Amino acid sequence: MESQAQCSVCSSRSYSTIVAAEKMFGMGGHFQYRECRDCGHVELTEVPQDITRYYPANYYSFRQPSAIKTFLKTKRSAYSHGQRTLIGALMERKIGPDPTAEWFRHAGVRKTDRILDVGCGSGIFLRDLREAGYTSIMGIDPYIERDYQYGPIHIKKMSAYDLKQKFDFIMLNHSFEHMLEPVKMMQQLARLVDKGGTLLIRVPVIGEAWKTYRENWVGLDAPRHFFIPSVSSFSIMAEQAGLRIHDVVFDSTDFQFWASEQYKRNIPLESSQSYDRNPGGSIFNADQIQDYKKRADQLNREQKGDQASFYLKIN
Ligand SMILES: [Zn+2]
């Protein structure tokens, strides 16, 4: 299709369109996305006026886990971040290491660094870090009800545009794709990263799963995801914001397969038949899930996974 509309990243007028429905909760609807034929960027043509409707109270980032779960996960996180306790070791063995530990290691984050999480929701990820020894952690999200404090962790109801102070490490953990004007946001984040600091943006990316599943790809997440970058469109945006990509780690998981297979069969993520809710009652057996895990690792090695972590530095 050739028309007046253009790719918001590379300005190309050559694109194809696809219509997708809301599938996490099974709310349906028709949301049109444009896929740029030049840079591969996929973006929502028109943001629905009632977008908040698609963030119901049970949306995952607003959930508050139980006290005991929080206690155990806090021990697990402290262990993953180097504070060795028996209970932490047992929890890490049971549920795996805290993923933040890997990101922090990769970015060389120190315990005294000024850390900012942009779009932290109710701050579940951050709250787990309260015993891990970090002295300065702040999370911000304009859509939470109010401010919270958990020991050294401050969670504030605000946007990145409200901040002026510098940080050593800023992360966006699957929040970037929910934001309008991504380049403008990147420019603001570049202002907030101190010299020598790192900006980590974790996002879904256009990979093999998009090609396979199209409107049923779980990473599209219509209409909450306003755009999904390709590696090329992400690189162009970073450059426009004066940022340099220091490293890219593909970290897609089995989720891209089982959740998209469910969407193909109209099984919402938030349903009793969903694999993460009820593995025994799902449409998958253990072998299939193992196979999906292997395929995800393979795609990550080939840089075709559907999620990536971009480690950025200021120029
Ligand atoms: Zn483009």
PDB file of C-alpha atoms and ligand atoms in Angstrom:
ATOM      1  CA  MET A   1       0.000   0.000   0.000  1.00  0.00           C
ATOM      2  CA  GLU A   2       1.240   3.491  -0.844  1.00  0.00           C
ATOM      3  CA  SER A   3      -0.442   6.421   0.848  1.00  0.00           C
ATOM      4  CA  GLN A   4       0.006   9.649   2.780  1.00  0.00           C
ATOM      5  CA  ALA A   5       0.617   7.859   6.063  1.00  0.00           C
ATOM      6  CA  GLN A   6       4.222   7.210   6.887  1.00  0.00           C
ATOM      7  CA  CYS A   7       6.395   5.190   9.247  1.00  0.00           C
ATOM      8  CA  SER A   8       6.963   7.286  12.364  1.00  0.00           C
ATOM      9  CA  VAL A   9      10.559   6.041  12.568  1.00  0.00           C
ATOM     10  CA  CYS A  10      11.998   6.062   9.026  1.00  0.00           C
ATOM     11  CA  SER A  11       9.277   8.091   7.222  1.00  0.00           C
ATOM     12  CA  SER A  12       8.771   5.386   4.592  1.00  0.00           C
ATOM     13  CA  ARG A  13       5.345   5.421   2.932  1.00  0.00           C
ATOM     14  CA  SER A  14       5.502   1.748   2.070  1.00  0.00           C
ATOM     15  CA  TYR A  15       3.731  -0.495   4.526  1.00  0.00           C
ATOM     16  CA  SER A  16       1.223  -3.300   4.986  1.00  0.00           C
ATOM     17  CA  THR A  17      -1.606  -3.348   7.519  1.00  0.00           C
ATOM     18  CA  ILE A  18      -2.987  -5.974   9.840  1.00  0.00           C
ATOM     19  CA  VAL A  19      -5.989  -5.949  12.177  1.00  0.00           C
ATOM     20  CA  ALA A  20      -5.729  -7.548  15.617  1.00  0.00           C
ATOM     21  CA  ALA A  21      -8.064  -8.039  18.586  1.00  0.00           C
ATOM     22  CA  GLU A  22      -7.492  -7.690  22.337  1.00  0.00           C
ATOM     23  CA  LYS A  23      -6.614 -11.220  23.425  1.00  0.00           C
ATOM     24  CA  MET A  24      -5.090 -11.054  26.901  1.00  0.00           C
ATOM     25  CA  PHE A  25      -8.539 -10.706  28.476  1.00  0.00           C
ATOM     26  CA  GLY A  26     -10.542 -11.690  25.381  1.00  0.00           C
ATOM     27  CA  MET A  27     -12.050  -8.206  25.004  1.00  0.00           C
ATOM     28  CA  GLY A  28     -11.940  -8.384  21.192  1.00  0.00           C
ATOM     29  CA  GLY A  29     -12.178  -5.251  19.033  1.00  0.00           C
ATOM     30  CA  HIS A  30     -10.416  -4.284  15.793  1.00  0.00           C
ATOM     31  CA  PHE A  31      -7.079  -2.546  16.079  1.00  0.00           C
ATOM     32  CA  GLN A  32      -5.128  -1.731  12.966  1.00  0.00           C
ATOM     33  CA  TYR A  33      -1.335  -1.862  12.922  1.00  0.00           C
ATOM     34  CA  ARG A  34       1.018  -0.707  10.149  1.00  0.00           C
ATOM     35  CA  GLU A  35       4.155  -2.684   9.363  1.00  0.00           C
ATOM     36  CA  CYS A  36       6.867  -0.647   7.642  1.00  0.00           C
ATOM     37  CA  ARG A  37       8.343  -2.422   4.624  1.00  0.00           C
ATOM     38  CA  ASP A  38      11.618  -0.535   5.029  1.00  0.00           C
ATOM     39  CA  CYS A  39      12.617  -0.576   8.711  1.00  0.00           C
ATOM     40  CA  GLY A  40      10.202  -3.277   9.906  1.00  0.00           C
ATOM     41  CA  HIS A  41       8.618  -1.090  12.620  1.00  0.00           C
ATOM     42  CA  VAL A  42       5.071  -2.109  13.589  1.00  0.00           C
ATOM     43  CA  GLU A  43       2.791   0.569  15.028  1.00  0.00           C
ATOM     44  CA  LEU A  44      -0.816   1.077  16.029  1.00  0.00           C
ATOM     45  CA  THR A  45      -2.509   3.305  13.423  1.00  0.00           C
ATOM     46  CA  GLU A  46      -4.807   5.009  15.906  1.00  0.00           C
ATOM     47  CA  VAL A  47      -4.716   4.872  19.714  1.00  0.00           C
ATOM     48  CA  PRO A  48      -8.225   4.103  21.047  1.00  0.00           C
ATOM     49  CA  GLN A  49      -9.709   6.994  23.040  1.00  0.00           C
ATOM     50  CA  ASP A  50     -10.749   4.636  25.809  1.00  0.00           C
ATOM     51  CA  ILE A  51      -7.284   3.073  26.195  1.00  0.00           C
ATOM     52  CA  THR A  52      -7.540   2.901  30.025  1.00  0.00           C
ATOM     53  CA  ARG A  53     -10.350   0.385  29.576  1.00  0.00           C
ATOM     54  CA  TYR A  54      -7.676  -2.062  28.413  1.00  0.00           C
ATOM     55  CA  TYR A  55      -5.780  -1.796  31.711  1.00  0.00           C
ATOM     56  CA  PRO A  56      -8.285  -3.369  34.120  1.00  0.00           C
ATOM     57  CA  ALA A  57      -7.498  -3.607  37.846  1.00  0.00           C
ATOM     58  CA  ASN A  58      -6.275  -7.197  37.415  1.00  0.00           C
ATOM     59  CA  TYR A  59      -3.684  -6.116  34.799  1.00  0.00           C
ATOM     60  CA  TYR A  60      -0.480  -7.866  35.855  1.00  0.00           C
ATOM     61  CA  SER A  61       1.663  -4.862  36.696  1.00  0.00           C
ATOM     62  CA  PHE A  62      -0.939  -3.492  39.140  1.00  0.00           C
ATOM     63  CA  ARG A  63      -1.277  -6.702  41.149  1.00  0.00           C
ATOM     64  CA  GLN A  64      -0.181  -6.900  44.760  1.00  0.00           C
ATOM     65  CA  PRO A  65       1.130 -10.359  45.702  1.00  0.00           C
ATOM     66  CA  SER A  66       0.531 -11.933  49.124  1.00  0.00           C
ATOM     67  CA  ALA A  67       2.818 -11.100  52.064  1.00  0.00           C
ATOM     68  CA  ILE A  68       4.387 -14.565  52.276  1.00  0.00           C
ATOM     69  CA  LYS A  69       5.094 -14.658  48.527  1.00  0.00           C
ATOM     70  CA  THR A  70       6.685 -11.213  48.759  1.00  0.00           C
ATOM     71  CA  PHE A  71       8.821 -12.310  51.743  1.00  0.00           C
ATOM     72  CA  LEU A  72      10.106 -15.407  49.931  1.00  0.00           C
ATOM     73  CA  LYS A  73      10.768 -13.547  46.687  1.00  0.00           C
ATOM     74  CA  THR A  74      12.646 -10.854  48.597  1.00  0.00           C
ATOM     75  CA  LYS A  75      14.926 -13.565  50.061  1.00  0.00           C
ATOM     76  CA  ARG A  76      15.356 -15.064  46.587  1.00  0.00           C
ATOM     77  CA  SER A  77      16.276 -11.691  45.071  1.00  0.00           C
ATOM     78  CA  ALA A  78      18.761 -10.867  47.816  1.00  0.00           C
ATOM     79  CA  TYR A  79      20.370 -14.268  47.169  1.00  0.00           C
ATOM     80  CA  SER A  80      20.544 -13.679  43.387  1.00  0.00           C
ATOM     81  CA  HIS A  81      22.151 -10.313  44.110  1.00  0.00           C
ATOM     82  CA  GLY A  82      24.850 -11.872  46.290  1.00  0.00           C
ATOM     83  CA  GLN A  83      23.358 -12.045  49.803  1.00  0.00           C
ATOM     84  CA  ARG A  84      23.642 -15.700  50.643  1.00  0.00           C
ATOM     85  CA  THR A  85      21.032 -17.242  52.918  1.00  0.00           C
ATOM     86  CA  LEU A  86      19.662 -20.777  53.044  1.00  0.00           C
ATOM     87  CA  ILE A  87      16.080 -19.706  52.418  1.00  0.00           C
ATOM     88  CA  GLY A  88      17.270 -17.550  49.500  1.00  0.00           C
ATOM     89  CA  ALA A  89      19.141 -20.505  48.022  1.00  0.00           C
ATOM     90  CA  LEU A  90      16.092 -22.756  48.323  1.00  0.00           C
ATOM     91  CA  MET A  91      13.845 -20.167  46.722  1.00  0.00           C
ATOM     92  CA  GLU A  92      16.283 -19.563  43.878  1.00  0.00           C
ATOM     93  CA  ARG A  93      16.410 -23.289  43.214  1.00  0.00           C
ATOM     94  CA  LYS A  94      12.589 -23.441  43.233  1.00  0.00           C
ATOM     95  CA  ILE A  95      11.688 -20.420  41.062  1.00  0.00           C
ATOM     96  CA  GLY A  96      14.997 -19.544  39.382  1.00  0.00           C
ATOM     97  CA  PRO A  97      17.223 -16.496  39.905  1.00  0.00           C
ATOM     98  CA  ASP A  98      15.816 -12.982  40.037  1.00  0.00           C
ATOM     99  CA  PRO A  99      16.172 -11.800  36.408  1.00  0.00           C
ATOM    100  CA  THR A 100      17.170  -8.309  37.577  1.00  0.00           C
ATOM    101  CA  ALA A 101      20.435  -9.811  38.903  1.00  0.00           C
ATOM    102  CA  GLU A 102      21.475 -10.745  35.358  1.00  0.00           C
ATOM    103  CA  TRP A 103      20.574  -7.300  33.958  1.00  0.00           C
ATOM    104  CA  PHE A 104      22.393  -5.504  36.773  1.00  0.00           C
ATOM    105  CA  ARG A 105      25.497  -7.685  36.291  1.00  0.00           C
ATOM    106  CA  HIS A 106      25.423  -7.114  32.557  1.00  0.00           C
ATOM    107  CA  ALA A 107      25.258  -3.346  33.046  1.00  0.00           C
ATOM    108  CA  GLY A 108      27.846  -3.349  35.868  1.00  0.00           C
ATOM    109  CA  VAL A 109      25.404  -1.832  38.402  1.00  0.00           C
ATOM    110  CA  ARG A 110      26.904  -1.256  41.869  1.00  0.00           C
ATOM    111  CA  LYS A 111      25.036  -1.303  45.181  1.00  0.00           C
ATOM    112  CA  THR A 112      25.413   2.452  45.639  1.00  0.00           C
ATOM    113  CA  ASP A 113      24.353   3.373  42.091  1.00  0.00           C
ATOM    114  CA  ARG A 114      21.322   5.581  41.554  1.00  0.00           C
ATOM    115  CA  ILE A 115      18.792   3.246  39.921  1.00  0.00           C
ATOM    116  CA  LEU A 116      15.543   4.240  38.191  1.00  0.00           C
ATOM    117  CA  ASP A 117      12.800   1.949  36.892  1.00  0.00           C
ATOM    118  CA  VAL A 118      10.479   3.723  34.428  1.00  0.00           C
ATOM    119  CA  GLY A 119       6.968   2.270  34.202  1.00  0.00           C
ATOM    120  CA  CYS A 120       7.343   0.043  37.256  1.00  0.00           C
ATOM    121  CA  GLY A 121       3.611  -0.484  37.878  1.00  0.00           C
ATOM    122  CA  SER A 122       3.022  -1.345  41.526  1.00  0.00           C
ATOM    123  CA  GLY A 123       6.756  -2.060  41.773  1.00  0.00           C
ATOM    124  CA  ILE A 124       6.740  -5.822  42.319  1.00  0.00           C
ATOM    125  CA  PHE A 125      10.140  -6.265  40.659  1.00  0.00           C
ATOM    126  CA  LEU A 126      11.630  -3.467  42.737  1.00  0.00           C
ATOM    127  CA  ARG A 127      10.064  -4.476  46.015  1.00  0.00           C
ATOM    128  CA  ASP A 128      11.832  -7.813  45.743  1.00  0.00           C
ATOM    129  CA  LEU A 129      15.118  -5.876  45.854  1.00  0.00           C
ATOM    130  CA  ARG A 130      14.576  -4.302  49.270  1.00  0.00           C
ATOM    131  CA  GLU A 131      17.017  -6.647  51.010  1.00  0.00           C
ATOM    132  CA  ALA A 132      19.497  -6.948  48.156  1.00  0.00           C
ATOM    133  CA  GLY A 133      21.719  -4.129  49.440  1.00  0.00           C
ATOM    134  CA  TYR A 134      20.992  -1.339  46.944  1.00  0.00           C
ATOM    135  CA  THR A 135      20.859   2.069  48.564  1.00  0.00           C
ATOM    136  CA  SER A 136      19.095   4.165  45.931  1.00  0.00           C
ATOM    137  CA  ILE A 137      16.239   2.701  43.925  1.00  0.00           C
ATOM    138  CA  MET A 138      13.354   4.696  42.545  1.00  0.00           C
ATOM    139  CA  GLY A 139      10.454   3.448  40.455  1.00  0.00           C
ATOM    140  CA  ILE A 140       8.050   5.723  38.622  1.00  0.00           C
ATOM    141  CA  ASP A 141       4.722   5.119  36.927  1.00  0.00           C
ATOM    142  CA  PRO A 142       2.132   7.788  36.128  1.00  0.00           C
ATOM    143  CA  TYR A 143      -0.721   5.254  36.228  1.00  0.00           C
ATOM    144  CA  ILE A 144      -0.429   3.962  39.810  1.00  0.00           C
ATOM    145  CA  GLU A 145      -2.802   5.159  42.519  1.00  0.00           C
ATOM    146  CA  ARG A 146      -0.266   6.803  44.835  1.00  0.00           C
ATOM    147  CA  ASP A 147       3.360   6.779  46.042  1.00  0.00           C
ATOM    148  CA  TYR A 148       4.756   3.791  47.968  1.00  0.00           C
ATOM    149  CA  GLN A 149       7.902   3.168  49.985  1.00  0.00           C
ATOM    150  CA  TYR A 150       9.486  -0.174  50.780  1.00  0.00           C
ATOM    151  CA  GLY A 151      12.647   0.371  52.825  1.00  0.00           C
ATOM    152  CA  PRO A 152      15.180   2.002  50.487  1.00  0.00           C
ATOM    153  CA  ILE A 153      12.817   1.672  47.512  1.00  0.00           C
ATOM    154  CA  HIS A 154      10.706   4.654  46.531  1.00  0.00           C
ATOM    155  CA  ILE A 155       7.843   4.227  44.081  1.00  0.00           C
ATOM    156  CA  LYS A 156       6.370   7.456  42.805  1.00  0.00           C
ATOM    157  CA  LYS A 157       3.345   8.345  40.749  1.00  0.00           C
ATOM    158  CA  MET A 158       5.024  10.421  38.047  1.00  0.00           C
ATOM    159  CA  SER A 159       6.375  10.333  34.521  1.00  0.00           C
ATOM    160  CA  ALA A 160       9.995  10.464  33.319  1.00  0.00           C
ATOM    161  CA  TYR A 161       9.297  14.003  32.072  1.00  0.00           C
ATOM    162  CA  ASP A 162       8.813  15.132  35.699  1.00  0.00           C
ATOM    163  CA  LEU A 163      12.421  14.198  36.638  1.00  0.00           C
ATOM    164  CA  LYS A 164      15.563  16.311  36.461  1.00  0.00           C
ATOM    165  CA  GLN A 165      18.127  14.422  38.572  1.00  0.00           C
ATOM    166  CA  LYS A 166      20.710  12.035  37.098  1.00  0.00           C
ATOM    167  CA  PHE A 167      20.840   8.253  37.448  1.00  0.00           C
ATOM    168  CA  ASP A 168      23.571   5.658  36.919  1.00  0.00           C
ATOM    169  CA  PHE A 169      21.203   2.981  35.677  1.00  0.00           C
ATOM    170  CA  ILE A 170      17.758   3.400  34.164  1.00  0.00           C
ATOM    171  CA  MET A 171      15.616   0.469  33.093  1.00  0.00           C
ATOM    172  CA  LEU A 172      12.364   0.102  31.197  1.00  0.00           C
ATOM    173  CA  ASN A 173      11.092  -3.384  31.669  1.00  0.00           C
ATOM    174  CA  HIS A 174       8.451  -3.896  28.991  1.00  0.00           C
ATOM    175  CA  SER A 175       6.998  -0.425  29.504  1.00  0.00           C
ATOM    176  CA  PHE A 176       8.511   1.440  26.508  1.00  0.00           C
ATOM    177  CA  GLU A 177       6.129  -0.116  23.977  1.00  0.00           C
ATOM    178  CA  HIS A 178       3.171   1.300  25.969  1.00  0.00           C
ATOM    179  CA  MET A 179       4.373   4.866  25.496  1.00  0.00           C
ATOM    180  CA  LEU A 180       3.525   7.500  22.877  1.00  0.00           C
ATOM    181  CA  GLU A 181       6.345   9.361  21.129  1.00  0.00           C
ATOM    182  CA  PRO A 182       9.126   6.855  21.839  1.00  0.00           C
ATOM    183  CA  VAL A 183      11.943   9.014  20.439  1.00  0.00           C
ATOM    184  CA  LYS A 184      10.906  11.948  22.632  1.00  0.00           C
ATOM    185  CA  MET A 185      10.904   9.564  25.622  1.00  0.00           C
ATOM    186  CA  MET A 186      14.365   8.244  24.685  1.00  0.00           C
ATOM    187  CA  GLN A 187      15.651  11.818  24.455  1.00  0.00           C
ATOM    188  CA  GLN A 188      14.324  12.546  27.952  1.00  0.00           C
ATOM    189  CA  LEU A 189      15.890   9.336  29.302  1.00  0.00           C
ATOM    190  CA  ALA A 190      19.208  10.264  27.668  1.00  0.00           C
ATOM    191  CA  ARG A 191      19.082  13.502  29.703  1.00  0.00           C
ATOM    192  CA  LEU A 192      18.572  11.537  32.920  1.00  0.00           C
ATOM    193  CA  VAL A 193      21.445   9.049  32.430  1.00  0.00           C
ATOM    194  CA  ASP A 194      24.646  10.297  34.023  1.00  0.00           C
ATOM    195  CA  LYS A 195      27.983  10.089  32.165  1.00  0.00           C
ATOM    196  CA  GLY A 196      29.129   6.479  32.005  1.00  0.00           C
ATOM    197  CA  GLY A 197      25.677   5.235  33.012  1.00  0.00           C
ATOM    198  CA  THR A 198      23.479   2.733  31.207  1.00  0.00           C
ATOM    199  CA  LEU A 199      19.923   2.777  29.926  1.00  0.00           C
ATOM    200  CA  LEU A 200      18.359  -0.677  29.615  1.00  0.00           C
ATOM    201  CA  ILE A 201      15.256  -0.972  27.433  1.00  0.00           C
ATOM    202  CA  ARG A 202      13.591  -4.389  27.449  1.00  0.00           C
ATOM    203  CA  VAL A 203      10.968  -4.664  24.710  1.00  0.00           C
ATOM    204  CA  PRO A 204       9.185  -7.131  22.467  1.00  0.00           C
ATOM    205  CA  VAL A 205      10.819  -7.097  19.034  1.00  0.00           C
ATOM    206  CA  ILE A 206       9.782  -8.099  15.543  1.00  0.00           C
ATOM    207  CA  GLY A 207      11.229 -11.590  15.215  1.00  0.00           C
ATOM    208  CA  GLU A 208      10.322 -15.031  13.996  1.00  0.00           C
ATOM    209  CA  ALA A 209       7.188 -15.269  16.194  1.00  0.00           C
ATOM    210  CA  TRP A 210       5.662 -12.198  14.500  1.00  0.00           C
ATOM    211  CA  LYS A 211       6.170 -13.817  11.092  1.00  0.00           C
ATOM    212  CA  THR A 212       4.656 -17.089  12.288  1.00  0.00           C
ATOM    213  CA  TYR A 213       1.691 -15.863  14.307  1.00  0.00           C
ATOM    214  CA  ARG A 214       0.929 -12.363  12.949  1.00  0.00           C
ATOM    215  CA  GLU A 215      -2.321 -11.076  14.603  1.00  0.00           C
ATOM    216  CA  ASN A 216      -2.129 -13.954  17.095  1.00  0.00           C
ATOM    217  CA  TRP A 217       1.405 -13.117  18.217  1.00  0.00           C
ATOM    218  CA  VAL A 218       1.266 -12.522  21.980  1.00  0.00           C
ATOM    219  CA  GLY A 219       3.900  -9.767  21.702  1.00  0.00           C
ATOM    220  CA  LEU A 220       1.553  -7.577  19.645  1.00  0.00           C
ATOM    221  CA  ASP A 221      -0.727  -7.232  22.686  1.00  0.00           C
ATOM    222  CA  ALA A 222      -3.304  -5.049  20.912  1.00  0.00           C
ATOM    223  CA  PRO A 223      -4.151  -2.315  21.724  1.00  0.00           C
ATOM    224  CA  ARG A 224      -1.833  -1.827  24.733  1.00  0.00           C
ATOM    225  CA  HIS A 225       1.346  -1.950  22.653  1.00  0.00           C
ATOM    226  CA  PHE A 226       1.453   1.263  20.622  1.00  0.00           C
ATOM    227  CA  PHE A 227       4.426  -0.021  18.636  1.00  0.00           C
ATOM    228  CA  ILE A 228       6.806  -2.961  18.397  1.00  0.00           C
ATOM    229  CA  PRO A 229      10.269  -2.106  17.125  1.00  0.00           C
ATOM    230  CA  SER A 230      12.392  -4.205  14.832  1.00  0.00           C
ATOM    231  CA  VAL A 231      16.093  -4.196  15.647  1.00  0.00           C
ATOM    232  CA  SER A 232      16.581  -1.716  12.762  1.00  0.00           C
ATOM    233  CA  SER A 233      13.782   0.636  13.803  1.00  0.00           C
ATOM    234  CA  PHE A 234      15.043   0.532  17.402  1.00  0.00           C
ATOM    235  CA  SER A 235      18.548   1.453  16.187  1.00  0.00           C
ATOM    236  CA  ILE A 236      17.192   4.400  14.183  1.00  0.00           C
ATOM    237  CA  MET A 237      15.210   5.657  17.203  1.00  0.00           C
ATOM    238  CA  ALA A 238      18.251   5.336  19.485  1.00  0.00           C
ATOM    239  CA  GLU A 239      20.368   7.314  17.044  1.00  0.00           C
ATOM    240  CA  GLN A 240      17.711  10.023  16.774  1.00  0.00           C
ATOM    241  CA  ALA A 241      17.800  10.309  20.573  1.00  0.00           C
ATOM    242  CA  GLY A 242      21.596  10.574  20.711  1.00  0.00           C
ATOM    243  CA  LEU A 243      22.019   7.118  22.187  1.00  0.00           C
ATOM    244  CA  ARG A 244      24.414   4.355  21.230  1.00  0.00           C
ATOM    245  CA  ILE A 245      23.500   0.654  21.428  1.00  0.00           C
ATOM    246  CA  HIS A 246      26.213  -0.886  23.574  1.00  0.00           C
ATOM    247  CA  ASP A 247      24.816  -4.406  23.563  1.00  0.00           C
ATOM    248  CA  VAL A 248      21.684  -6.377  22.605  1.00  0.00           C
ATOM    249  CA  VAL A 249      20.640  -9.568  24.377  1.00  0.00           C
ATOM    250  CA  PHE A 250      17.779 -11.602  22.922  1.00  0.00           C
ATOM    251  CA  ASP A 251      15.861 -13.013  25.864  1.00  0.00           C
ATOM    252  CA  SER A 252      12.669 -14.496  24.432  1.00  0.00           C
ATOM    253  CA  THR A 253      11.102 -17.482  26.166  1.00  0.00           C
ATOM    254  CA  ASP A 254       8.640 -20.346  25.622  1.00  0.00           C
ATOM    255  CA  PHE A 255       5.918 -17.735  26.313  1.00  0.00           C
ATOM    256  CA  GLN A 256       6.070 -16.578  22.650  1.00  0.00           C
ATOM    257  CA  PHE A 257       4.928 -20.036  21.536  1.00  0.00           C
ATOM    258  CA  TRP A 258       2.430 -21.260  24.080  1.00  0.00           C
ATOM    259  CA  ALA A 259       0.675 -17.912  24.513  1.00  0.00           C
ATOM    260  CA  SER A 260       0.455 -17.326  20.724  1.00  0.00           C
ATOM    261  CA  GLU A 261      -0.788 -20.904  20.185  1.00  0.00           C
ATOM    262  CA  GLN A 262      -3.491 -20.137  22.751  1.00  0.00           C
ATOM    263  CA  TYR A 263      -4.424 -16.902  20.988  1.00  0.00           C
ATOM    264  CA  LYS A 264      -4.752 -18.844  17.712  1.00  0.00           C
ATOM    265  CA  ARG A 265      -7.398 -20.928  19.483  1.00  0.00           C
ATOM    266  CA  ASN A 266      -9.037 -17.924  21.188  1.00  0.00           C
ATOM    267  CA  ILE A 267      -7.804 -18.870  24.648  1.00  0.00           C
ATOM    268  CA  PRO A 268      -7.056 -15.609  26.502  1.00  0.00           C
ATOM    269  CA  LEU A 269      -3.953 -15.366  28.683  1.00  0.00           C
ATOM    270  CA  GLU A 270      -6.265 -14.511  31.555  1.00  0.00           C
ATOM    271  CA  SER A 271      -8.430 -17.623  31.392  1.00  0.00           C
ATOM    272  CA  SER A 272      -8.628 -20.795  33.458  1.00  0.00           C
ATOM    273  CA  GLN A 273      -7.439 -22.783  30.419  1.00  0.00           C
ATOM    274  CA  SER A 274      -4.262 -20.745  30.096  1.00  0.00           C
ATOM    275  CA  TYR A 275      -0.972 -22.580  30.623  1.00  0.00           C
ATOM    276  CA  ASP A 276       0.416 -20.191  33.245  1.00  0.00           C
ATOM    277  CA  ARG A 277      -2.800 -20.356  35.275  1.00  0.00           C
ATOM    278  CA  ASN A 278      -3.410 -24.067  34.994  1.00  0.00           C
ATOM    279  CA  PRO A 279      -0.690 -26.156  33.270  1.00  0.00           C
ATOM    280  CA  GLY A 280      -2.623 -29.415  33.845  1.00  0.00           C
ATOM    281  CA  GLY A 281      -5.804 -28.064  32.258  1.00  0.00           C
ATOM    282  CA  SER A 282      -4.014 -26.358  29.354  1.00  0.00           C
ATOM    283  CA  ILE A 283      -3.741 -27.587  25.750  1.00  0.00           C
ATOM    284  CA  PHE A 284      -0.016 -28.402  26.194  1.00  0.00           C
ATOM    285  CA  ASN A 285       1.875 -31.336  27.631  1.00  0.00           C
ATOM    286  CA  ALA A 286       5.267 -31.066  29.349  1.00  0.00           C
ATOM    287  CA  ASP A 287       7.176 -32.227  26.233  1.00  0.00           C
ATOM    288  CA  GLN A 288       5.672 -29.453  24.111  1.00  0.00           C
ATOM    289  CA  ILE A 289       6.687 -26.838  26.660  1.00  0.00           C
ATOM    290  CA  GLN A 290      10.228 -28.278  26.756  1.00  0.00           C
ATOM    291  CA  ASP A 291      10.324 -28.077  22.960  1.00  0.00           C
ATOM    292  CA  TYR A 292       9.155 -24.426  23.066  1.00  0.00           C
ATOM    293  CA  LYS A 293      11.936 -23.608  25.551  1.00  0.00           C
ATOM    294  CA  LYS A 294      14.534 -25.151  23.224  1.00  0.00           C
ATOM    295  CA  ARG A 295      13.150 -23.305  20.213  1.00  0.00           C
ATOM    296  CA  ALA A 296      13.235 -20.012  22.131  1.00  0.00           C
ATOM    297  CA  ASP A 297      16.909 -20.552  23.066  1.00  0.00           C
ATOM    298  CA  GLN A 298      17.711 -21.361  19.446  1.00  0.00           C
ATOM    299  CA  LEU A 299      15.916 -18.238  18.159  1.00  0.00           C
ATOM    300  CA  ASN A 300      17.748 -16.108  20.729  1.00  0.00           C
ATOM    301  CA  ARG A 301      21.077 -17.444  19.483  1.00  0.00           C
ATOM    302  CA  GLU A 302      20.033 -16.565  15.924  1.00  0.00           C
ATOM    303  CA  GLN A 303      18.879 -13.085  17.088  1.00  0.00           C
ATOM    304  CA  LYS A 304      15.338 -13.893  15.988  1.00  0.00           C
ATOM    305  CA  GLY A 305      13.675 -14.170  19.415  1.00  0.00           C
ATOM    306  CA  ASP A 306      10.659 -11.952  20.063  1.00  0.00           C
ATOM    307  CA  GLN A 307      12.112 -10.052  23.027  1.00  0.00           C
ATOM    308  CA  ALA A 308      15.364  -8.198  23.498  1.00  0.00           C
ATOM    309  CA  SER A 309      17.290  -6.192  26.065  1.00  0.00           C
ATOM    310  CA  PHE A 310      18.988  -3.135  24.593  1.00  0.00           C
ATOM    311  CA  TYR A 311      21.822  -1.719  26.705  1.00  0.00           C
ATOM    312  CA  LEU A 312      22.321   1.902  25.662  1.00  0.00           C
ATOM    313  CA  LYS A 313      24.932   4.543  26.450  1.00  0.00           C
ATOM    314  CA  ILE A 314      24.855   8.269  25.865  1.00  0.00           C
ATOM    315  CA  ASN A 315      26.991   9.509  22.997  1.00  0.00           C
TER     316      ASN A 315
HETATM  317 ZN    ZN B   1      10.070   2.457   8.823  1.00  0.00          ZN
END
